Amino acid sequence: MTLQLDELATRFNLELRGQAKAEINAVASLQMATAGDISFCIGRRYLAELENTHATAVILHPDLSGSYHGNALLTENPHATFAKIAEFLHPQSRKPSGIHPSAEVDALATIHASASVAENVTIEKSANIAAGCQIGAGCYIGEKVVVGENTILKNNVTLHHEVIIGSNCILQSGCVVGSDGFGHARDGDHWLPVPQLGKVVLGDDVSIGANTTIDRGALGDTSIGNGVKIDNLVQIAHNVTIGDDTAIAACVGIAGSTTIGKRCTLAGQTGVADNISICDDAHFTGQTAVRSDIKKSGVYSSGVLLEESRSWSRNAMRFKQLNSLFKQVRDLTRNNSHK
């Protein structure tokens, strides 16, 4: 698709600076862009790349407009605008509607005529696949599963029984929704499995990354709100509730019965203990360990920062001596106060 720069400015309500009739046909990074490409710059740390880019146009914040003399589209949010333009210039192709002959579909399943079901898919009885859905090759959809309109399942997605998926969701390859939670009761020296009888309910516009797992509830449901974005290799345990528009990066682990509010962000390898309650608008940097309720919005961190190994070893040893040092200082303070 080829558009002129002024057409993009009009469509996305942007301020244009430069050649209105410059032709744009693709998006690219500042470093890789060539003639016909549009790129974006989100901060002064990228000014060197901005100065040397060969892009036909760049999406910029107005504060950076004086640092670039080429064609530009100005916006308060260059990254989001770039995403919208990229989606417009590079629309995802749709698979043709219909059911591939190799798919195994139970006679009691309901599949809308506009849905696409690829090869080697299994759909169990009483499942309901809504209009515009795309079910990739090798997917498994269990009994009484509901998949909302225009939701896309990439290849080899597994939806266990009674899972409910909203509209306009994207589930990447290998993710598993509705697996049994890690529920066991101690019986002497052994563990007894606790039946996992709840569901998983996903809202609308949810994205689930590759090889992520979301466990079904033990009694109630595991609930993922509207607009939630979850990266690859994330583990969400039984009865977790996640509020609207929260984003979770790769390798995060969330233990059972945790409640996470709206608009939160969890950076990579964050770990959340069970039965934790997290308020709205709480943000956690990478490798943060959340062990208690978070009642105030803000940014939270934990963990040990990177340093040279020899220095880290010395500091780790001193940390082990911290309690002894504290007691010495306390005793000195008491003795001095009595003089």
Tab-separated table of C-alpha atoms in Angstrom:
chain	number	residue	atom	x	y	z
A	1	MET	CA	0.000	0.000	0.000
A	2	THR	CA	1.325	3.420	-0.967
A	3	LEU	CA	0.015	6.666	0.518
A	4	GLN	CA	1.096	10.255	0.431
A	5	LEU	CA	2.251	11.847	3.652
A	6	ASP	CA	-0.651	14.295	3.785
A	7	GLU	CA	-3.094	11.368	3.524
A	8	LEU	CA	-1.552	9.809	6.629
A	9	ALA	CA	-1.640	13.165	8.414
A	10	THR	CA	-5.324	13.587	7.668
A	11	ARG	CA	-6.279	10.002	8.529
A	12	PHE	CA	-4.516	10.053	11.910
A	13	ASN	CA	-5.041	13.741	12.742
A	14	LEU	CA	-1.342	14.655	12.760
A	15	GLU	CA	0.568	17.864	12.105
A	16	LEU	CA	2.586	17.570	8.900
A	17	ARG	CA	5.897	19.254	8.286
A	18	GLY	CA	7.692	18.869	4.970
A	19	GLN	CA	6.672	17.485	1.581
A	20	ALA	CA	2.962	16.719	1.656
A	21	LYS	CA	3.112	14.477	-1.424
A	22	ALA	CA	6.029	12.319	-0.265
A	23	GLU	CA	5.086	8.680	-0.828
A	24	ILE	CA	5.045	6.188	2.046
A	25	ASN	CA	4.639	2.457	1.536
A	26	ALA	CA	6.163	0.771	4.601
A	27	VAL	CA	7.379	1.219	8.166
A	28	ALA	CA	10.921	0.616	9.407
A	29	SER	CA	13.320	1.427	12.235
A	30	LEU	CA	15.422	4.581	12.050
A	31	GLN	CA	18.534	2.520	11.318
A	32	MET	CA	17.000	0.270	8.642
A	33	ALA	CA	14.668	2.727	6.890
A	34	THR	CA	15.126	3.583	3.214
A	35	ALA	CA	13.220	5.689	0.693
A	36	GLY	CA	9.465	5.103	1.018
A	37	ASP	CA	9.660	4.127	4.685
A	38	ILE	CA	8.268	5.956	7.696
A	39	SER	CA	9.880	5.560	11.116
A	40	PHE	CA	9.525	7.099	14.580
A	41	CYS	CA	11.687	8.578	17.333
A	42	ILE	CA	10.556	8.592	20.976
A	43	GLY	CA	13.342	10.432	22.788
A	44	ARG	CA	16.571	12.362	22.671
A	45	ARG	CA	18.614	9.219	23.270
A	46	TYR	CA	17.882	8.326	19.623
A	47	LEU	CA	18.919	11.655	18.113
A	48	ALA	CA	22.025	10.155	16.484
A	49	GLU	CA	19.885	7.572	14.676
A	50	LEU	CA	17.395	10.297	13.767
A	51	GLU	CA	20.094	12.449	12.229
A	52	ASN	CA	21.414	9.590	10.092
A	53	THR	CA	18.140	7.944	9.056
A	54	HIS	CA	17.233	7.483	5.388
A	55	ALA	CA	13.504	7.328	6.099
A	56	THR	CA	11.234	9.394	3.861
A	57	ALA	CA	9.420	10.633	6.986
A	58	VAL	CA	9.642	10.297	10.763
A	59	ILE	CA	6.946	10.437	13.441
A	60	LEU	CA	8.108	12.817	16.185
A	61	HIS	CA	7.038	14.510	19.388
A	62	PRO	CA	6.764	18.278	18.843
A	63	ASP	CA	9.605	18.787	21.342
A	64	LEU	CA	11.967	16.997	18.939
A	65	SER	CA	10.816	18.764	15.790
A	66	GLY	CA	13.712	21.215	15.943
A	67	SER	CA	16.206	18.335	15.926
A	68	TYR	CA	15.113	17.008	12.528
A	69	HIS	CA	14.788	18.887	9.254
A	70	GLY	CA	13.254	16.181	7.081
A	71	ASN	CA	9.617	15.238	6.535
A	72	ALA	CA	7.810	14.690	9.821
A	73	LEU	CA	4.435	13.899	11.358
A	74	LEU	CA	4.128	15.475	14.804
A	75	THR	CA	2.206	13.876	17.664
A	76	GLU	CA	2.244	13.737	21.454
A	77	ASN	CA	2.596	9.931	21.334
A	78	PRO	CA	4.946	8.873	18.506
A	79	HIS	CA	5.069	5.195	19.519
A	80	ALA	CA	1.283	4.717	19.555
A	81	THR	CA	0.920	6.656	16.312
A	82	PHE	CA	3.589	4.492	14.686
A	83	ALA	CA	1.673	1.380	15.796
A	84	LYS	CA	-1.539	2.669	14.196
A	85	ILE	CA	0.197	3.577	10.942
A	86	ALA	CA	2.054	0.244	10.870
A	87	GLU	CA	-1.200	-1.660	11.267
A	88	PHE	CA	-2.797	0.423	8.522
A	89	LEU	CA	0.070	-0.013	6.051
A	90	HIS	CA	0.622	-3.687	6.856
A	91	PRO	CA	-2.790	-5.242	7.548
A	92	GLN	CA	-2.790	-8.879	8.609
A	93	SER	CA	-4.005	-11.234	5.933
A	94	ARG	CA	-7.158	-13.187	6.711
A	95	LYS	CA	-7.502	-16.853	6.025
A	96	PRO	CA	-10.524	-17.842	3.946
A	97	SER	CA	-13.602	-18.908	5.870
A	98	GLY	CA	-14.487	-22.561	6.117
A	99	ILE	CA	-13.378	-25.754	7.830
A	100	HIS	CA	-10.374	-27.688	6.562
A	101	PRO	CA	-11.199	-31.328	5.695
A	102	SER	CA	-8.631	-32.637	8.212
A	103	ALA	CA	-10.247	-30.813	11.152
A	104	GLU	CA	-12.247	-32.920	13.618
A	105	VAL	CA	-15.368	-30.997	14.626
A	106	ASP	CA	-17.999	-32.513	16.882
A	107	ALA	CA	-21.497	-32.491	15.451
A	108	LEU	CA	-22.739	-30.515	18.472
A	109	ALA	CA	-20.175	-27.724	18.059
A	110	THR	CA	-21.315	-24.394	16.588
A	111	ILE	CA	-19.025	-22.655	14.111
A	112	HIS	CA	-20.062	-19.449	12.345
A	113	ALA	CA	-19.937	-19.622	8.568
A	114	SER	CA	-17.448	-16.725	8.413
A	115	ALA	CA	-14.954	-18.426	10.756
A	116	SER	CA	-11.795	-20.102	9.485
A	117	VAL	CA	-10.718	-23.479	10.891
A	118	ALA	CA	-7.327	-24.735	9.652
A	119	GLU	CA	-5.965	-28.223	9.271
A	120	ASN	CA	-5.743	-30.742	12.130
A	121	VAL	CA	-7.896	-28.701	14.511
A	122	THR	CA	-10.000	-30.532	17.106
A	123	ILE	CA	-13.229	-28.906	18.330
A	124	GLU	CA	-15.210	-30.774	20.971
A	125	LYS	CA	-18.966	-30.846	21.535
A	126	SER	CA	-20.916	-27.726	22.499
A	127	ALA	CA	-18.006	-25.434	21.644
A	128	ASN	CA	-19.064	-22.147	20.064
A	129	ILE	CA	-16.849	-20.317	17.549
A	130	ALA	CA	-18.196	-16.870	16.666
A	131	ALA	CA	-18.114	-14.841	13.459
A	132	GLY	CA	-14.767	-13.881	11.986
A	133	CYS	CA	-12.660	-16.168	14.178
A	134	GLN	CA	-9.455	-17.672	12.818
A	135	ILE	CA	-8.436	-21.012	14.321
A	136	GLY	CA	-4.873	-21.957	13.403
A	137	ALA	CA	-3.523	-25.392	12.531
A	138	GLY	CA	-3.327	-27.945	15.318
A	139	CYS	CA	-5.481	-26.072	17.835
A	140	TYR	CA	-7.508	-27.959	20.432
A	141	ILE	CA	-10.817	-26.464	21.628
A	142	GLY	CA	-12.498	-28.353	24.442
A	143	GLU	CA	-16.127	-28.907	25.385
A	144	LYS	CA	-18.310	-25.844	25.948
A	145	VAL	CA	-15.545	-23.422	25.030
A	146	VAL	CA	-16.756	-20.037	23.763
A	147	VAL	CA	-14.588	-17.987	21.394
A	148	GLY	CA	-15.797	-14.435	20.696
A	149	GLU	CA	-16.001	-12.590	17.401
A	150	ASN	CA	-12.839	-11.926	15.367
A	151	THR	CA	-10.569	-13.688	17.846
A	152	ILE	CA	-7.443	-15.257	16.377
A	153	LEU	CA	-5.868	-18.465	17.656
A	154	LYS	CA	-2.432	-19.036	16.166
A	155	ASN	CA	-1.203	-22.586	15.554
A	156	ASN	CA	-1.309	-25.182	18.353
A	157	VAL	CA	-3.279	-23.198	20.920
A	158	THR	CA	-5.043	-25.292	23.570
A	159	LEU	CA	-8.323	-24.168	25.159
A	160	HIS	CA	-9.509	-26.636	27.764
A	161	HIS	CA	-13.182	-27.222	28.568
A	162	GLU	CA	-15.510	-24.341	29.434
A	163	VAL	CA	-12.951	-21.597	28.757
A	164	ILE	CA	-14.544	-18.325	27.654
A	165	ILE	CA	-12.583	-16.059	25.274
A	166	GLY	CA	-13.830	-12.570	24.423
A	167	SER	CA	-13.885	-10.754	21.084
A	168	ASN	CA	-10.870	-9.429	19.156
A	169	CYS	CA	-8.368	-11.445	21.165
A	170	ILE	CA	-5.083	-12.858	19.861
A	171	LEU	CA	-3.622	-16.043	21.357
A	172	GLN	CA	-0.144	-16.899	20.134
A	173	SER	CA	1.169	-20.370	19.313
A	174	GLY	CA	1.540	-22.867	22.108
A	175	CYS	CA	-0.380	-21.012	24.795
A	176	VAL	CA	-2.593	-23.100	27.073
A	177	VAL	CA	-5.722	-21.675	28.686
A	178	GLY	CA	-7.755	-23.618	31.225
A	179	SER	CA	-5.190	-26.165	32.378
A	180	ASP	CA	-5.631	-27.494	35.910
A	181	GLY	CA	-4.266	-25.269	38.648
A	182	PHE	CA	-1.525	-26.487	40.980
A	183	GLY	CA	-3.933	-27.570	43.708
A	184	HIS	CA	-2.915	-30.306	46.155
A	185	ALA	CA	-3.859	-31.156	49.739
A	186	ARG	CA	-1.396	-32.747	52.142
A	187	ASP	CA	-2.443	-36.206	53.380
A	188	GLY	CA	0.242	-37.567	55.675
A	189	ASP	CA	3.377	-37.957	53.593
A	190	HIS	CA	1.523	-37.643	50.308
A	191	TRP	CA	-0.298	-35.046	48.227
A	192	LEU	CA	-3.888	-35.409	47.063
A	193	PRO	CA	-5.052	-33.557	43.939
A	194	VAL	CA	-7.751	-30.956	44.544
A	195	PRO	CA	-10.255	-30.922	41.649
A	196	GLN	CA	-10.069	-27.691	39.651
A	197	LEU	CA	-13.724	-26.945	38.930
A	198	GLY	CA	-13.694	-23.307	37.820
A	199	LYS	CA	-13.180	-21.701	34.433
A	200	VAL	CA	-10.942	-19.161	32.748
A	201	VAL	CA	-12.704	-16.054	31.442
A	202	LEU	CA	-10.880	-13.663	29.104
A	203	GLY	CA	-12.316	-10.251	28.259
A	204	ASP	CA	-12.192	-8.472	24.900
A	205	ASP	CA	-8.999	-7.284	23.155
A	206	VAL	CA	-6.755	-9.572	25.193
A	207	SER	CA	-3.375	-10.714	23.844
A	208	ILE	CA	-1.730	-13.893	25.141
A	209	GLY	CA	1.892	-14.669	24.223
A	210	ALA	CA	3.436	-17.895	23.001
A	211	ASN	CA	3.723	-20.736	25.523
A	212	THR	CA	1.948	-18.797	28.246
A	213	THR	CA	-0.269	-20.818	30.592
A	214	ILE	CA	-3.386	-19.643	32.405
A	215	ASP	CA	-4.815	-22.111	34.924
A	216	ARG	CA	-8.525	-22.592	35.533
A	217	GLY	CA	-9.990	-21.703	38.911
A	218	ALA	CA	-10.250	-24.254	41.691
A	219	LEU	CA	-13.837	-23.266	42.576
A	220	GLY	CA	-14.368	-19.748	41.235
A	221	ASP	CA	-12.930	-18.541	37.925
A	222	THR	CA	-9.598	-17.172	36.773
A	223	SER	CA	-10.455	-13.796	35.224
A	224	ILE	CA	-8.483	-11.697	32.726
A	225	GLY	CA	-9.935	-8.223	32.062
A	226	ASN	CA	-10.457	-6.304	28.832
A	227	GLY	CA	-7.377	-5.059	27.018
A	228	VAL	CA	-4.892	-7.091	29.057
A	229	LYS	CA	-1.588	-7.796	27.262
A	230	ILE	CA	0.431	-10.831	28.322
A	231	ASP	CA	3.842	-11.706	26.887
A	232	ASN	CA	5.426	-15.103	26.202
A	233	LEU	CA	6.226	-17.675	28.891
A	234	VAL	CA	4.032	-16.243	31.623
A	235	GLN	CA	2.431	-18.449	34.309
A	236	ILE	CA	-0.913	-17.337	35.759
A	237	ALA	CA	-2.208	-19.631	38.488
A	238	HIS	CA	-5.735	-20.593	39.499
A	239	ASN	CA	-8.239	-17.971	40.648
A	240	VAL	CA	-6.062	-15.016	39.665
A	241	THR	CA	-7.924	-11.850	38.693
A	242	ILE	CA	-6.251	-9.279	36.427
A	243	GLY	CA	-7.826	-5.873	35.830
A	244	ASP	CA	-8.402	-4.097	32.511
A	245	ASP	CA	-5.450	-2.839	30.453
A	246	THR	CA	-2.738	-4.387	32.605
A	247	ALA	CA	0.442	-5.451	30.768
A	248	ILE	CA	2.633	-8.395	31.810
A	249	ALA	CA	6.073	-9.041	30.300
A	250	ALA	CA	7.808	-12.363	29.690
A	251	CYS	CA	8.650	-14.897	32.399
A	252	VAL	CA	6.372	-13.383	35.048
A	253	GLY	CA	4.867	-15.820	37.553
A	254	ILE	CA	1.630	-15.022	39.398
A	255	ALA	CA	0.602	-17.383	42.188
A	256	GLY	CA	-2.946	-18.435	42.992
A	257	SER	CA	-5.797	-16.234	44.191
A	258	THR	CA	-3.912	-13.020	43.495
A	259	THR	CA	-5.827	-9.917	42.439
A	260	ILE	CA	-4.095	-7.370	40.198
A	261	GLY	CA	-5.748	-4.030	39.483
A	262	LYS	CA	-6.262	-2.046	36.313
A	263	ARG	CA	-3.490	-0.458	34.220
A	264	CYS	CA	-0.693	-2.193	36.107
A	265	THR	CA	2.597	-3.225	34.471
A	266	LEU	CA	4.761	-6.172	35.499
A	267	ALA	CA	8.216	-6.219	33.901
A	268	GLY	CA	10.076	-9.423	33.045
A	269	GLN	CA	10.633	-12.091	35.721
A	270	THR	CA	8.479	-10.358	38.306
A	271	GLY	CA	7.105	-12.858	40.806
A	272	VAL	CA	3.872	-12.401	42.755
A	273	ALA	CA	3.065	-14.499	45.838
A	274	ASP	CA	-0.308	-16.121	46.380
A	275	ASN	CA	-3.311	-14.297	47.864
A	276	ILE	CA	-1.793	-10.873	47.139
A	277	SER	CA	-3.944	-7.846	46.330
A	278	ILE	CA	-2.460	-5.157	44.066
A	279	CYS	CA	-4.173	-1.817	43.532
A	280	ASP	CA	-4.730	-0.044	40.215
A	281	ASP	CA	-1.803	1.703	38.481
A	282	ALA	CA	0.966	-0.191	40.262
A	283	HIS	CA	4.134	-0.792	38.233
A	284	PHE	CA	6.898	-3.316	38.949
A	285	THR	CA	10.398	-3.251	37.459
A	286	GLY	CA	12.152	-6.418	36.324
A	287	GLN	CA	12.692	-9.272	38.804
A	288	THR	CA	10.619	-7.621	41.501
A	289	ALA	CA	9.347	-10.026	44.169
A	290	VAL	CA	5.871	-9.009	45.389
A	291	ARG	CA	5.212	-10.668	48.750
A	292	SER	CA	2.593	-8.407	50.324
A	293	ASP	CA	-0.421	-6.326	49.322
A	294	ILE	CA	0.201	-3.152	47.317
A	295	LYS	CA	-2.287	-0.492	48.373
A	296	LYS	CA	-0.764	2.624	46.792
A	297	SER	CA	-0.181	3.221	43.082
A	298	GLY	CA	3.394	3.874	42.008
A	299	VAL	CA	6.580	2.146	40.861
A	300	TYR	CA	8.068	-0.711	42.903
A	301	SER	CA	11.403	-2.537	42.653
A	302	SER	CA	13.369	-5.240	44.441
A	303	GLY	CA	16.233	-7.573	43.678
A	304	VAL	CA	19.994	-7.015	43.486
A	305	LEU	CA	21.480	-4.770	40.825
A	306	LEU	CA	24.169	-6.081	38.478
A	307	GLU	CA	27.815	-5.502	39.451
A	308	GLU	CA	31.224	-7.073	38.903
A	309	SER	CA	31.285	-10.582	40.394
A	310	ARG	CA	34.058	-10.024	42.944
A	311	SER	CA	32.347	-6.925	44.301
A	312	TRP	CA	28.996	-8.740	44.404
A	313	SER	CA	30.540	-11.583	46.433
A	314	ARG	CA	31.976	-9.170	48.992
A	315	ASN	CA	28.670	-7.339	49.324
A	316	ALA	CA	26.756	-10.597	49.631
A	317	MET	CA	29.003	-11.641	52.521
A	318	ARG	CA	28.503	-8.267	54.193
A	319	PHE	CA	24.774	-8.650	53.822
A	320	LYS	CA	24.960	-11.900	55.783
A	321	GLN	CA	26.770	-9.975	58.533
A	322	LEU	CA	24.198	-7.173	58.575
A	323	ASN	CA	22.195	-8.472	61.549
A	324	SER	CA	25.332	-8.827	63.668
A	325	LEU	CA	26.426	-5.316	62.715
A	326	PHE	CA	22.984	-3.955	63.569
A	327	LYS	CA	23.145	-5.499	67.051
A	328	GLN	CA	26.593	-3.992	67.660
A	329	VAL	CA	25.416	-0.532	66.620
A	330	ARG	CA	22.283	-0.871	68.771
A	331	ASP	CA	24.318	-1.877	71.808
A	332	LEU	CA	26.766	1.001	71.304
A	333	THR	CA	23.874	3.433	71.001
A	334	ARG	CA	22.312	2.146	74.218
A	335	ASN	CA	25.602	2.357	76.119
A	336	ASN	CA	26.221	5.908	74.946
A	337	SER	CA	22.718	6.972	75.936
A	338	HIS	CA	23.339	5.736	79.499
A	339	LYS	CA	26.538	7.709	80.008
